Tab-separated table of C-alpha atoms in Angstrom:
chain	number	residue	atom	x	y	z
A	1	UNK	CA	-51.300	97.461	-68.278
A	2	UNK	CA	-52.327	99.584	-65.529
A	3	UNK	CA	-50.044	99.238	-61.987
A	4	UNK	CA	-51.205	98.419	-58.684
A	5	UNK	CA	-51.602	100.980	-56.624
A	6	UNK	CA	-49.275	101.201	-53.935
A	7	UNK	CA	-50.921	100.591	-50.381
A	8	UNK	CA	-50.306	104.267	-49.586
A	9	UNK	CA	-52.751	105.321	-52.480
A	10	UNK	CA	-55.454	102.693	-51.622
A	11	UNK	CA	-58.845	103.069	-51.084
A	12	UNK	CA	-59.603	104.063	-47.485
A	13	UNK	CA	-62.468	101.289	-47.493
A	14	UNK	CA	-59.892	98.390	-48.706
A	15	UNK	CA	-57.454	98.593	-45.140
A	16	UNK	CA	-60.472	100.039	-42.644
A	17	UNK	CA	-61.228	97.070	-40.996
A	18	UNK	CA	-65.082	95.915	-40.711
A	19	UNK	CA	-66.405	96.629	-37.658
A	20	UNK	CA	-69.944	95.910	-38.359
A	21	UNK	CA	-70.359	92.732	-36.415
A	22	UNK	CA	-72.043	89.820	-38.160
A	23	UNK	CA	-75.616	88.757	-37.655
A	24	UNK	CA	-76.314	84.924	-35.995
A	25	UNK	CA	-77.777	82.584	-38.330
A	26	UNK	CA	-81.493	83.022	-36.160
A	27	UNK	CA	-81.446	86.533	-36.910
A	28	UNK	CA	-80.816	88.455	-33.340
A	29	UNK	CA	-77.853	90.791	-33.613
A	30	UNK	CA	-75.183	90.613	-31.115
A	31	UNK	CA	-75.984	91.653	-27.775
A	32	UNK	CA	-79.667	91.663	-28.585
A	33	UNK	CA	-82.552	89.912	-26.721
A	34	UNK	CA	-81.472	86.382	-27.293
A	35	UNK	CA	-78.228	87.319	-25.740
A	36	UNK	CA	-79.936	88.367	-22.305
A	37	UNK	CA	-79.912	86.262	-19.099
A	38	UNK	CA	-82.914	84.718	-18.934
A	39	UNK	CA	-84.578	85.692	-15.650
A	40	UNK	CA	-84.710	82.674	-13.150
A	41	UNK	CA	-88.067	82.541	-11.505
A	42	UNK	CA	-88.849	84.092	-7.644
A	43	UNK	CA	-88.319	81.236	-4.579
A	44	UNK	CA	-91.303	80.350	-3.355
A	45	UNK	CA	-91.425	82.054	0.036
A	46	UNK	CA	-92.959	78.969	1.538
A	47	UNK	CA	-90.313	76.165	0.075
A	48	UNK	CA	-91.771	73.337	2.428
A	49	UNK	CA	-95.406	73.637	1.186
A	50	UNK	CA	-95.129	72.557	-2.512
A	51	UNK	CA	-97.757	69.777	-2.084
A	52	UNK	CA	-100.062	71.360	0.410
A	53	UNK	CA	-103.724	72.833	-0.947
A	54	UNK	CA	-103.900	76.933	-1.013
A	55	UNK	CA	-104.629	78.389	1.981
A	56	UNK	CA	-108.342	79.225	2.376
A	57	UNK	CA	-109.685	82.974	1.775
A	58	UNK	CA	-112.119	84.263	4.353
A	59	UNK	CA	-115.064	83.728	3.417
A	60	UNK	CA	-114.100	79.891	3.034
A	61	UNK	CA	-113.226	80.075	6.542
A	62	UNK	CA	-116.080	81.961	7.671
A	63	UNK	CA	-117.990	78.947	6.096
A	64	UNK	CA	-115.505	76.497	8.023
A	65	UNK	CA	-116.062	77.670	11.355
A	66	UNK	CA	-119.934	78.356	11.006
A	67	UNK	CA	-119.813	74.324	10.442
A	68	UNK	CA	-117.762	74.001	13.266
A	69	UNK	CA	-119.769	75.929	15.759
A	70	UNK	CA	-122.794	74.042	14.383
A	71	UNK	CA	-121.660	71.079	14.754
A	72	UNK	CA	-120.026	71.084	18.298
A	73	UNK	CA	-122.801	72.988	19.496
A	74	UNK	CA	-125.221	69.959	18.178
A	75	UNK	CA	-123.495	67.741	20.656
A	76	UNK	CA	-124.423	69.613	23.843
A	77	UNK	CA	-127.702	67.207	23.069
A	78	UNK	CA	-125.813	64.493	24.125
A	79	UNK	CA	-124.225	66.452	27.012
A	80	UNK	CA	-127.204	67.132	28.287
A	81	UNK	CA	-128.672	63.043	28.490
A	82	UNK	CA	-125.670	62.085	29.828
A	83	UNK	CA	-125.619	64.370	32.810
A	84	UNK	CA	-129.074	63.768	33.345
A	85	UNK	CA	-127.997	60.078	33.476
A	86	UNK	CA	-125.126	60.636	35.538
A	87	UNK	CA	-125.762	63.537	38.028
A	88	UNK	CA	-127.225	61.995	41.321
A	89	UNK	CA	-130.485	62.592	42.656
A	90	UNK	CA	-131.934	64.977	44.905
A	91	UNK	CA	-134.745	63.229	47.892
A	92	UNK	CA	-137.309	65.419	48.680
A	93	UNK	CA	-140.224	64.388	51.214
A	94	UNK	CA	-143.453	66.419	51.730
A	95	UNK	CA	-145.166	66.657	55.266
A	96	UNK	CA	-148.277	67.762	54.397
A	97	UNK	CA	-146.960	71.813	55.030
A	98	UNK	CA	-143.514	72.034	53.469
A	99	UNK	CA	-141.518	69.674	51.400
A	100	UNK	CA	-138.255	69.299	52.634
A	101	UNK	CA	-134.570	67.455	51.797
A	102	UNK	CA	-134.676	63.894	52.897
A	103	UNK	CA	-130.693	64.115	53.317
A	104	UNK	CA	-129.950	67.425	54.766
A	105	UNK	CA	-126.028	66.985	54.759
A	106	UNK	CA	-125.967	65.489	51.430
A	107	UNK	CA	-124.056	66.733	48.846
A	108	UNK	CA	-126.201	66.218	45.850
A	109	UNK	CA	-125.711	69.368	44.794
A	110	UNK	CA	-122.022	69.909	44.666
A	111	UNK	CA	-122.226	66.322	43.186
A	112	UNK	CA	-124.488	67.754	40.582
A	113	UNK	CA	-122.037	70.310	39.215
A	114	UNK	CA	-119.388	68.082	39.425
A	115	UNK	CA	-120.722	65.576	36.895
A	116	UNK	CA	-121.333	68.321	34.457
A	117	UNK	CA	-117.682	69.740	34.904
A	118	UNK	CA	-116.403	66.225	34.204
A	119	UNK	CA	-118.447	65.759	31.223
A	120	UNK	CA	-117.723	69.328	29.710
A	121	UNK	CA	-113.952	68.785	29.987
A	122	UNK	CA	-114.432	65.172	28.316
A	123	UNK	CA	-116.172	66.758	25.521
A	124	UNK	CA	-113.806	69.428	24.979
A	125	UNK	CA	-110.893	66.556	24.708
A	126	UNK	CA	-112.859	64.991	22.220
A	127	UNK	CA	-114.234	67.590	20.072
A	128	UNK	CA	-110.663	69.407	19.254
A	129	UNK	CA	-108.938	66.592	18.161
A	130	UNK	CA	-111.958	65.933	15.552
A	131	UNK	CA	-112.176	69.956	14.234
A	132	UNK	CA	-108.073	69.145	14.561
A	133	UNK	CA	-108.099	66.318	11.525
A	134	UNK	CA	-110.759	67.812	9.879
A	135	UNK	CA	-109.382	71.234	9.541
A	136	UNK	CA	-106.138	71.192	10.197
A	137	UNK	CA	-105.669	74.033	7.557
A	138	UNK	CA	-108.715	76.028	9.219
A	139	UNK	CA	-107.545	79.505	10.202
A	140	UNK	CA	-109.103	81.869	13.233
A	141	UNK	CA	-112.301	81.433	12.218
A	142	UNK	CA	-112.131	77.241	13.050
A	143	UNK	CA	-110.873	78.125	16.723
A	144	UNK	CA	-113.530	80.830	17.113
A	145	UNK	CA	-116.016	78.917	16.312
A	146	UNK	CA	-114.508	76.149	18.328
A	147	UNK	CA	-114.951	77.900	21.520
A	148	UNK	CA	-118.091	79.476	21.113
A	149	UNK	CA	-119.618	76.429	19.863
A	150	UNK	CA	-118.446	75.059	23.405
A	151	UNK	CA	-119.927	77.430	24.925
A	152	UNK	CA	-123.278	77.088	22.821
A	153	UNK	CA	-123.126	72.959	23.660
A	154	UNK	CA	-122.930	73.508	27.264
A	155	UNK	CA	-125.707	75.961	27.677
A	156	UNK	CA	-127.859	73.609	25.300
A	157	UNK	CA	-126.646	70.365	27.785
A	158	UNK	CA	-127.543	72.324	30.490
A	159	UNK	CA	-130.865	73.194	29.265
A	160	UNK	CA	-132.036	69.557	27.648
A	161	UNK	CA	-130.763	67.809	31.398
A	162	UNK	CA	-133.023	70.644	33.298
A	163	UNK	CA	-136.376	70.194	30.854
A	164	UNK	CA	-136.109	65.945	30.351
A	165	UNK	CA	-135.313	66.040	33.928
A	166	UNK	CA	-137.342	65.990	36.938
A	167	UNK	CA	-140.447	68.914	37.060
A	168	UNK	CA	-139.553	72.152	38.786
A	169	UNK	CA	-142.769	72.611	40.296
A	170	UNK	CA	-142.374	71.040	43.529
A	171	UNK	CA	-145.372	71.869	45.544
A	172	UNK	CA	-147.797	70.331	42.243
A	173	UNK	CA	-145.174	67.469	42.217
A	174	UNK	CA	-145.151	66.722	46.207
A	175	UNK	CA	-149.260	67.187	46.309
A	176	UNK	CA	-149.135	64.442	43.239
A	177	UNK	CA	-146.996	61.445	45.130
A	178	UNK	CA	-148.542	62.718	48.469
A	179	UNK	CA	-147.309	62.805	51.491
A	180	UNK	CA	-144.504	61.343	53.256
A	181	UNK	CA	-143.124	59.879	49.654
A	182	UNK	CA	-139.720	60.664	48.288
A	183	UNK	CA	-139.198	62.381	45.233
A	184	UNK	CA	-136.690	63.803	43.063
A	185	UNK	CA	-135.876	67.287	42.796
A	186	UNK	CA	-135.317	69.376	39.814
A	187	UNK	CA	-132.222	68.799	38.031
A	188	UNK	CA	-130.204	72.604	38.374
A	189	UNK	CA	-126.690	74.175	38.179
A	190	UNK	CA	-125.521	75.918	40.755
A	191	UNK	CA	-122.129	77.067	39.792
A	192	UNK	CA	-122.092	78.843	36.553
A	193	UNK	CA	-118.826	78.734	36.112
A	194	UNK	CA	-118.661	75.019	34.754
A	195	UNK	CA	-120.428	76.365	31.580
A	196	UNK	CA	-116.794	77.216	30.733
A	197	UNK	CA	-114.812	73.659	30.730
A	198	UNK	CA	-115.422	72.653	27.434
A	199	UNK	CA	-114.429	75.533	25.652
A	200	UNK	CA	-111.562	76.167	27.781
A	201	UNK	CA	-110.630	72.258	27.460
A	202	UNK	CA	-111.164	72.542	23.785
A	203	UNK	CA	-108.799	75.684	23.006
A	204	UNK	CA	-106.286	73.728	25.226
A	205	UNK	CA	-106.451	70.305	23.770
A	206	UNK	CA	-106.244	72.506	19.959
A	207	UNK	CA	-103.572	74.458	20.828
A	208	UNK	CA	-101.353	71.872	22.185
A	209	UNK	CA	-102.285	69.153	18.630
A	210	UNK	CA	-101.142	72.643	17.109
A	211	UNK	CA	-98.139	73.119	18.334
A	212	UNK	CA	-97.185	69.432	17.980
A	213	UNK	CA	-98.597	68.610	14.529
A	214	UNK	CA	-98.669	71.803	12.887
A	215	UNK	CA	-95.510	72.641	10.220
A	216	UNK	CA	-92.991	74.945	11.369
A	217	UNK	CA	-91.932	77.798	9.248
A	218	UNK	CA	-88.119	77.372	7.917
A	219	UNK	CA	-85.487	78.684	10.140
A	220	UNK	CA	-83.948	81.858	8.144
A	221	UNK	CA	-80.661	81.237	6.964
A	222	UNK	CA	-77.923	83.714	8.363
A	223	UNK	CA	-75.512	85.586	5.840
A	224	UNK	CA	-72.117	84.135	6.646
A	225	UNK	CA	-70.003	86.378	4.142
A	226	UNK	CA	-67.684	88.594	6.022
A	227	UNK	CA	-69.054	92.593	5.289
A	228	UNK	CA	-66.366	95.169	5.537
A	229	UNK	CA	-63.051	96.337	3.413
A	230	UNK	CA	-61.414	94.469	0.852
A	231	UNK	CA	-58.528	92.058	2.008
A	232	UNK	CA	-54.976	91.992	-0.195
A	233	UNK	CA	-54.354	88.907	-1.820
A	234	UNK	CA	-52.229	86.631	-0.233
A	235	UNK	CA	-48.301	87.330	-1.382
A	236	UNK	CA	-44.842	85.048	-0.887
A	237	UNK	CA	-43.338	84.819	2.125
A	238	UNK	CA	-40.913	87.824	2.727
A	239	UNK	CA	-42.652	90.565	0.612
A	240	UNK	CA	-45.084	93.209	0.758
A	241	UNK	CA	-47.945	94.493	-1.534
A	242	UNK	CA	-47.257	97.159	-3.636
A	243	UNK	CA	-47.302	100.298	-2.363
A	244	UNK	CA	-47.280	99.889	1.193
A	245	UNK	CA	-44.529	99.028	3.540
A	246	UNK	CA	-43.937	96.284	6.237
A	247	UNK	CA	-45.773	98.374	8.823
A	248	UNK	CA	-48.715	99.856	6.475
A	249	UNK	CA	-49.211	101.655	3.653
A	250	UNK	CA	-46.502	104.775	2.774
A	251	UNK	CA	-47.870	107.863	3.982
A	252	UNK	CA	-48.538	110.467	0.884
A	253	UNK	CA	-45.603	112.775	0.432
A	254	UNK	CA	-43.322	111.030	2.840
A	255	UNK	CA	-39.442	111.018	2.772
A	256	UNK	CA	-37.905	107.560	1.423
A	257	UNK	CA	-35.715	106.156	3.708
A	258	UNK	CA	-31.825	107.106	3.712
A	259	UNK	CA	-28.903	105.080	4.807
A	260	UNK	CA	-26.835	102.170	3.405
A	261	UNK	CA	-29.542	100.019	2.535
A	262	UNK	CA	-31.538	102.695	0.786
A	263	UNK	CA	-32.351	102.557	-2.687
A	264	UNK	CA	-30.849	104.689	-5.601
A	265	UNK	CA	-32.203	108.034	-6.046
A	266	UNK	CA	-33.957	109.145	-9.110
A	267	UNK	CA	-31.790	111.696	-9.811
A	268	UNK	CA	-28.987	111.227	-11.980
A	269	UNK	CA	-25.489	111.858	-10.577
């Protein structure tokens, strides 16, 4: 019978222990891909707007305030009867040599300019609330076109009350009724300026729906954690961290304190 060997004379491979780690029953090794974090998707940089459509690109808006200007511009039609029906008349008499004012203080001129102030600044309260709901998620392009389409509506009002209104050729006009009979005169603007109150009452009446109905961005969030050194951990009452002392930390290559209360030396005695 052969002897065991004694563990001195044993094979090197029998007492080496295996450091060849075992492979998973799926096949990845150890510290392979399986074993990896999985990456947690990005935040969505706009948390609040998980049900809301895509924003528009350009040329979608482009599109979006073409329409608008179209169709804000379409109702300066409808500007234009009603200050025809609203403005008040003009008398005008012919002698037979000149045709002159019946009412020479009257103010149916400043009158005239009035109504179509009143009516531009009516339409511009009405038309930006409906571009509001309709495109609320319009970009620049919806207020541009916005503005110049009530720009567009007033000229065209102002134009459709001056031709549908009364003829501008007065001397043809007074040599028709004859004379000594009142007529009206020409429907005009005096004051250019009023072109301007329905866009400006538009942009107004927009902005303000805007700022009241529009979603607000989230309010960043401000980093409370304290930045700066490292803080010791807490210790009992009565002691001190290693290495430093009750004032501070020892100073390199300082002198221990002497005295009665000292401790022991290293030395030996």
């Amino acid at each position: 019978m052969t002897a065991p060997l004694p563990p001195s004379q044993q094979p090197a491979s029998e007492h080496v222990p295996n450091d060849t780690p075992s492979t998973p029953p799926h096949g990845d090794a150890p510290g392979g891909p399986a074993a990896w974090p999985q990456r947690s998707p990005a935040p969505s940089p706009h948390p609040y707007a998980k049900d809301e459509e895509a924003a528009p690109d350009a040329a979608t808006e482009v599109r979006q305030g073409a329409v608008v200007l179209l169709a804000v511009a379409v109702a300066g039609f409808a500007l234009g009867l009603l200050w025809l029906w609203l403005a008040p008349r003009i008398p005008l008499v012919s002698d037979g040599t000149a045709v002159l004012l019946t009412d020479s203080e009257g103010e149916g001129a400043v009158g005239t300019d009035g109504v179509f102030l009143l009516l531009g600044l009516a339409f511009g309260a009405v038309s930006a609330p409906a571009v509001f709901l309709l495109q609320r998620r319009g970009g620049i392009a919806v207020v541009v076109g916005l503005a110049l389409g009530g720009v567009l509506g007033s000229v065209l009002g102002w134009g459709t009350g001056t031709l549908l209104g009364p003829t501008h050729d007065v001397v043809a006009r007074a040599r028709a009724v004859g004379e000594g009979v009142t007529f009206d005169a020409p429907l005009e603007l005096h004051a250019y300026g009023v072109l301007l109150a329905w866009p400006v009452a538009a942009m107004a009446v927009h902005l303000a729906l805007t700022a009241l109905f529009t979603p607000r961005d989230p309010e960043p969030e401000w980093d409370l954690v304290p930045h700066g050194p490292a803080l010791h951990a807490p210790t009992a009452q009565g002691t001190t961290p290693p290495g430093t002392t009750p004032h501070g930390p020892a100073p390199h290559g300082s002198t221990p304190p002497s005295g009665p209360g000292a401790p022991p030396s290293g030395s030996g005695a």
